[in-house]
Coordinates of C-alpha atoms in Angstrom, one line a residue:
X1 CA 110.1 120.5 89.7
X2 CA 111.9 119.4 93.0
X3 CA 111.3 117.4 95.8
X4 CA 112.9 117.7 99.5
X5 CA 115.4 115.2 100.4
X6 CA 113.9 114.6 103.9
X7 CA 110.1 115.4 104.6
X8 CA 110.2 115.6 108.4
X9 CA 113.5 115.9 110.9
X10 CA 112.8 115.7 114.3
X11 CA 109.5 117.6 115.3
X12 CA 109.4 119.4 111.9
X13 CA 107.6 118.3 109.0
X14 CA 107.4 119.3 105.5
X15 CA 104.0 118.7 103.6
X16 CA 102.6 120.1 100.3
X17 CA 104.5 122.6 98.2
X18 CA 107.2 123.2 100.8
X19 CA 107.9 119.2 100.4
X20 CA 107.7 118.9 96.9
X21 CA 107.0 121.4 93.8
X22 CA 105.2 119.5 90.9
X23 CA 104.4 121.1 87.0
X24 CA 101.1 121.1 86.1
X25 CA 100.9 118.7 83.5
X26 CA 98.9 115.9 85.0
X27 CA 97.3 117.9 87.4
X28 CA 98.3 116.3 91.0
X29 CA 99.9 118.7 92.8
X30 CA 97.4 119.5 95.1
X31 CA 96.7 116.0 95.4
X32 CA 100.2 115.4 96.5
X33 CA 99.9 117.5 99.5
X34 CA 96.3 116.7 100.4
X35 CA 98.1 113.3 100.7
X36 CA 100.9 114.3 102.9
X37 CA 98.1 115.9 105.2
X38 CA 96.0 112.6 105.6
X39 CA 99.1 110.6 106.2
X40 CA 100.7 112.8 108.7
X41 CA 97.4 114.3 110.3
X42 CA 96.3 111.1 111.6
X43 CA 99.2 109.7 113.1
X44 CA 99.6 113.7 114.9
X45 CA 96.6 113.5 116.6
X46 CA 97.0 109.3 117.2
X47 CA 100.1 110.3 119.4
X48 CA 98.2 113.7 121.2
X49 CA 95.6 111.4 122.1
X50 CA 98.1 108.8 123.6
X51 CA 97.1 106.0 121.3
X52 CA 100.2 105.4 119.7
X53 CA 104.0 105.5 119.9
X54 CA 105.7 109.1 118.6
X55 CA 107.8 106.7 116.1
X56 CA 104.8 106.1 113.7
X57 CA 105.7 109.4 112.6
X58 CA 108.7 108.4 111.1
X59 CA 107.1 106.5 108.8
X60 CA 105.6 110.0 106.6
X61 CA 108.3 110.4 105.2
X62 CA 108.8 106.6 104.4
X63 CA 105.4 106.2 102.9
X64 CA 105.1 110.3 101.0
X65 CA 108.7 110.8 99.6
X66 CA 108.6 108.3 97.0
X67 CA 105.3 108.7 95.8
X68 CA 105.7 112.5 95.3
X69 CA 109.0 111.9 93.6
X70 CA 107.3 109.4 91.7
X71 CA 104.5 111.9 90.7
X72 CA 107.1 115.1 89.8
X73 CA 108.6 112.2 87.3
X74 CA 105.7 111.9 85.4
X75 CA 104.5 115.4 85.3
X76 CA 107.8 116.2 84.3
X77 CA 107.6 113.6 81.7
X78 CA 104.2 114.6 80.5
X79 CA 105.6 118.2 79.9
X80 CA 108.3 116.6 77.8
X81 CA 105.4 115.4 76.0
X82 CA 103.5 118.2 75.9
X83 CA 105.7 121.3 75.5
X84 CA 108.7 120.0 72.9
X85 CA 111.7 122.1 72.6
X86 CA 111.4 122.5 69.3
X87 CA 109.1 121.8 66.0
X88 CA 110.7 118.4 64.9
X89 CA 110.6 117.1 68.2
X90 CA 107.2 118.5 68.3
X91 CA 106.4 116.5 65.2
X92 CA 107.5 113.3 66.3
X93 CA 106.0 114.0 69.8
X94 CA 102.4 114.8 69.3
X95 CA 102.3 112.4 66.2
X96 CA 103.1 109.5 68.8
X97 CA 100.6 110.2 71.1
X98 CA 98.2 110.8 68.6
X99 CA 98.8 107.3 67.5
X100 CA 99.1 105.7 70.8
X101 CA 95.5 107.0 71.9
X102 CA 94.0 106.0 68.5
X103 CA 94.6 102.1 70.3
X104 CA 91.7 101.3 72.3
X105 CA 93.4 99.6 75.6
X106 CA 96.8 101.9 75.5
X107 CA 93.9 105.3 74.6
X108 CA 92.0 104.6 77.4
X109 CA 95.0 103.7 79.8
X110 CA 96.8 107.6 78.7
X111 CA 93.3 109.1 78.7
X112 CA 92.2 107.9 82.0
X113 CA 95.3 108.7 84.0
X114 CA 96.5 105.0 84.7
X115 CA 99.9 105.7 83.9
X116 CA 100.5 107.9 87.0
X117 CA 102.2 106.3 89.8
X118 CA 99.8 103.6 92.3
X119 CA 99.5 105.6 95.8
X120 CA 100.9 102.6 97.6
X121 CA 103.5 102.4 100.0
X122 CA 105.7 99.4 101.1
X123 CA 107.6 100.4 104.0
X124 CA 105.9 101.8 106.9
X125 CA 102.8 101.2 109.3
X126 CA 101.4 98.1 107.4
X127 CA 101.4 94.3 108.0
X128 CA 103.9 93.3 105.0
X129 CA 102.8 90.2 103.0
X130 CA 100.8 89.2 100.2
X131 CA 96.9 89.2 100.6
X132 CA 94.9 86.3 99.2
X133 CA 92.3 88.6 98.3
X134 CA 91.8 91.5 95.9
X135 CA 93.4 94.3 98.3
X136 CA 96.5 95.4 98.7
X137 CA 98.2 95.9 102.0
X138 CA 99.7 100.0 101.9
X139 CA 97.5 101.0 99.3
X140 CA 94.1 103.0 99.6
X141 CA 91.1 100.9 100.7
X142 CA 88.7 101.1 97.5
X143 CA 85.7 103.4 96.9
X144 CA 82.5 102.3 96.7
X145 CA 78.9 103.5 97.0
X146 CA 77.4 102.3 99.7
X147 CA 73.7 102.6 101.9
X148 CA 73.1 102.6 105.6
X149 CA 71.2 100.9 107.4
X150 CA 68.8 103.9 108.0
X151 CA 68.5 104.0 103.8
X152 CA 71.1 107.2 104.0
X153 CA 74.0 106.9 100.9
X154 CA 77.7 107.4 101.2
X155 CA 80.5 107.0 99.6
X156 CA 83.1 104.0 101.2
X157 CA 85.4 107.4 102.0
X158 CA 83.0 108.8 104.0
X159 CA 81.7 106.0 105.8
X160 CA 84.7 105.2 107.0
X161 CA 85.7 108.6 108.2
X162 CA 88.6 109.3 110.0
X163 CA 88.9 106.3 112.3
X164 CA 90.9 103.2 112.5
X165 CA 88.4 100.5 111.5
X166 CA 88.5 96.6 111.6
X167 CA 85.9 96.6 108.6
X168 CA 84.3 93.1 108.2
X169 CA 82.9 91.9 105.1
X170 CA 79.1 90.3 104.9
X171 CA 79.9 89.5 108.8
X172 CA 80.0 91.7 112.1
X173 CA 83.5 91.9 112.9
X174 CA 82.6 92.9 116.7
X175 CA 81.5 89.4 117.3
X176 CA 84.9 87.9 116.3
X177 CA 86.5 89.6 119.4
X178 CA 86.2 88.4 123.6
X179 CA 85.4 91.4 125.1
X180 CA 88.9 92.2 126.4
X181 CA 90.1 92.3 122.8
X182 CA 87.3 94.6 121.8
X183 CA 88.1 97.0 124.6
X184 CA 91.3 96.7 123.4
X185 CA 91.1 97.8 120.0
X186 CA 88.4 100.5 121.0
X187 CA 91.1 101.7 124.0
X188 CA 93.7 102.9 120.6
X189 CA 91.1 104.4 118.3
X190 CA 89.7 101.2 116.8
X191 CA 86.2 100.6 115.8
X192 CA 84.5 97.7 114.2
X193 CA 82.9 98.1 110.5
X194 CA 79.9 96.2 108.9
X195 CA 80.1 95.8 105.0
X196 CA 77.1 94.3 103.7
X197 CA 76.5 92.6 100.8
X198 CA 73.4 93.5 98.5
X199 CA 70.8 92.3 100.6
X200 CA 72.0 90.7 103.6
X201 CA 69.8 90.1 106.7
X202 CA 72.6 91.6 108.7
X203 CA 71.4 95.4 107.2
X204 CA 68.1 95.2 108.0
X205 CA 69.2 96.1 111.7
X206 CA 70.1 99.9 112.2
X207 CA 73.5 100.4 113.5
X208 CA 75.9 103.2 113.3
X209 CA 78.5 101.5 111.8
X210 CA 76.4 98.9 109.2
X211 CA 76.7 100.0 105.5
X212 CA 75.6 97.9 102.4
X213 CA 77.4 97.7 99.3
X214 CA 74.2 98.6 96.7
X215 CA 76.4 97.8 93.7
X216 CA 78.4 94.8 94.8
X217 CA 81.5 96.4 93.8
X218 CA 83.2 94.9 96.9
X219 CA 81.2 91.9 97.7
X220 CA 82.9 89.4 96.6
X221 CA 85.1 90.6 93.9
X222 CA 87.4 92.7 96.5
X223 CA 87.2 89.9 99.5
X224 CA 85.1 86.9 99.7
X225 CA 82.4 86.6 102.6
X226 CA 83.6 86.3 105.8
X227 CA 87.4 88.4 105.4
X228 CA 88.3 91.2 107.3
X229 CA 90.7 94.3 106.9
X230 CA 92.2 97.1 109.0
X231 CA 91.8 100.3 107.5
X232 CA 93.3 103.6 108.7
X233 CA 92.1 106.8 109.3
X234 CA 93.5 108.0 106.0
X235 CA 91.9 104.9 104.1
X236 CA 95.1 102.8 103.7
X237 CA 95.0 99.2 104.2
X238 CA 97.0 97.9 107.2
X239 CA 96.4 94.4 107.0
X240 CA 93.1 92.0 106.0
X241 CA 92.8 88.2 106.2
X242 CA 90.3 85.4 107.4
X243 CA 87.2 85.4 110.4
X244 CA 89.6 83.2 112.1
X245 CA 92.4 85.8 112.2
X246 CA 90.2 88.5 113.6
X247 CA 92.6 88.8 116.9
X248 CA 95.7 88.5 115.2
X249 CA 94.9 91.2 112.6
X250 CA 94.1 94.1 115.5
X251 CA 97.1 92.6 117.5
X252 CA 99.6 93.2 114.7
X253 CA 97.7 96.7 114.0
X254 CA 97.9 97.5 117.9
X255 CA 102.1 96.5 118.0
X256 CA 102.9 98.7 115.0
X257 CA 101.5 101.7 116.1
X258 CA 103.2 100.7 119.4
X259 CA 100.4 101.7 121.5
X260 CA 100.1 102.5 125.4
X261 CA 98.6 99.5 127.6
X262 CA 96.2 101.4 128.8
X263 CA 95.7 104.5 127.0
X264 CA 93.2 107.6 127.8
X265 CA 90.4 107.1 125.6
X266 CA 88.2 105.2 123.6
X267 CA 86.2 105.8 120.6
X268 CA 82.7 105.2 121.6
X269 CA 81.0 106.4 118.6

């Protein structure tokens, strides 16, 4: 079990298993580095393609070091738990755990893995502040099933894809922006992102980027009608707040990756 004090220096970066080495005992090793790659492989080809600043990629290593370390703790931890030294502490050991999963709330929470360390991120490229609604700013934007408009499903992960999306919820978020804003956002990777509520007129209408949520498991227990969030290509939430704030949410998004004026291309898609 070990973990790299730096994960990038200069224009070398460290990802995976020559980053961080992690014991199997809860199983996220692979995870770990499947991590480091979405964080790092977006904000790689962000700065090829000219639409940000080379300085966002300082921030891997601010938003993966911890969270590895974090997860090397607890499968270190867990192979305390597992493997004892020797038969009394074995005893004790297993006899605790048997107990504590024979409790129905502190069962489920070992069983189902809830103990292992949030992937969220404090420092880095995110707006820093407390949300009003349900999500959390640095953390991963929630998964959900969801239908297009053409009656295709998809998970929330793959609707999304790998683009930087203003994602609007029950409301268009294209018509929230002049047209100069819109370029804007388009001009540094940005696209706009219709979340639908079960139902909602604003489905019927094919579009590529229109998706309902068939289950309501984000309308409106995750953000009420009408709220708005920037979401990154690897699916972590920059920053979300009112309609009214539509412009100041891509405008914030836009200075932190530190973007070109007028960079080369546009997503059109």
């Amino acid at each position: 079990a070990r973990v790299v004090s730096k994960f990038q220096k200069g224009r070398a970066f460290l990802i995976g298993d020559a980053a961080h080495i992690t014991p199997p005992f809860v199983g996220q090793g692979l995870c770990a580095g499947l991590r480091d790659a979405a964080n790092l492989g977006w904000k790689l080809a962000w700065v090829i393609h000219g639409r940000a600043a080379p300085q966002i990629l300082d921030t891997y290593d601010t938003e993966r070091r911890q969270h590895a370390a974090d997860m090397i703790a607890l499968a270190t931890l867990m192979g305390k738990l597992i493997m004892p030294s020797n038969a009394i502490k074995a005893f004790f050991t297993h006899g605790l755990v048997r107990l504590l999963r024979s409790l129905p709330i502190i069962g489920a929470w070992i069983d189902d893995l809830k103990i292992k360390p949030e992937n969220r991120f404090h420092d880095g490229l995110l707006v820093k502040g407390k949300s009003t609604s349900a999500l959390v700013r640095g953390s991963h934007f929630p998964q959900a099933l969801l239908r297009h408009a053409d009656g295709a499903y998809a998970w929330s992960d793959d609707a999304l894809g790998d683009h930087l999306s203003l994602v609007g919820f029950g409301i268009d978020p294209a018509t929230l922006l002049t047209a100069d804003q819109l370029a804007r956002w388009q001009a540094v990777g940005g696209r706009c992102f219709q979340l639908c509520y079960r139902g909602q007129a604003l489905c019927r209408s094919v579009g590529a980027n229109v998706w309902e949520d068939i289950n309501g498991e984000m309308l409106p227990s995750l953000a009420p009608i009408g709220w708005l969030a920037v979401v990154r290509p690897d699916h972590s939430i920059i920053t979300d707040g009112p309609s009214v704030d539509a412009a100041t949410l891509i405008d914030a998004s836009i200075d932190l990756l530190s973007a070109p004026k007028t960079p080369p291309t546009a997503v059109t898609d």
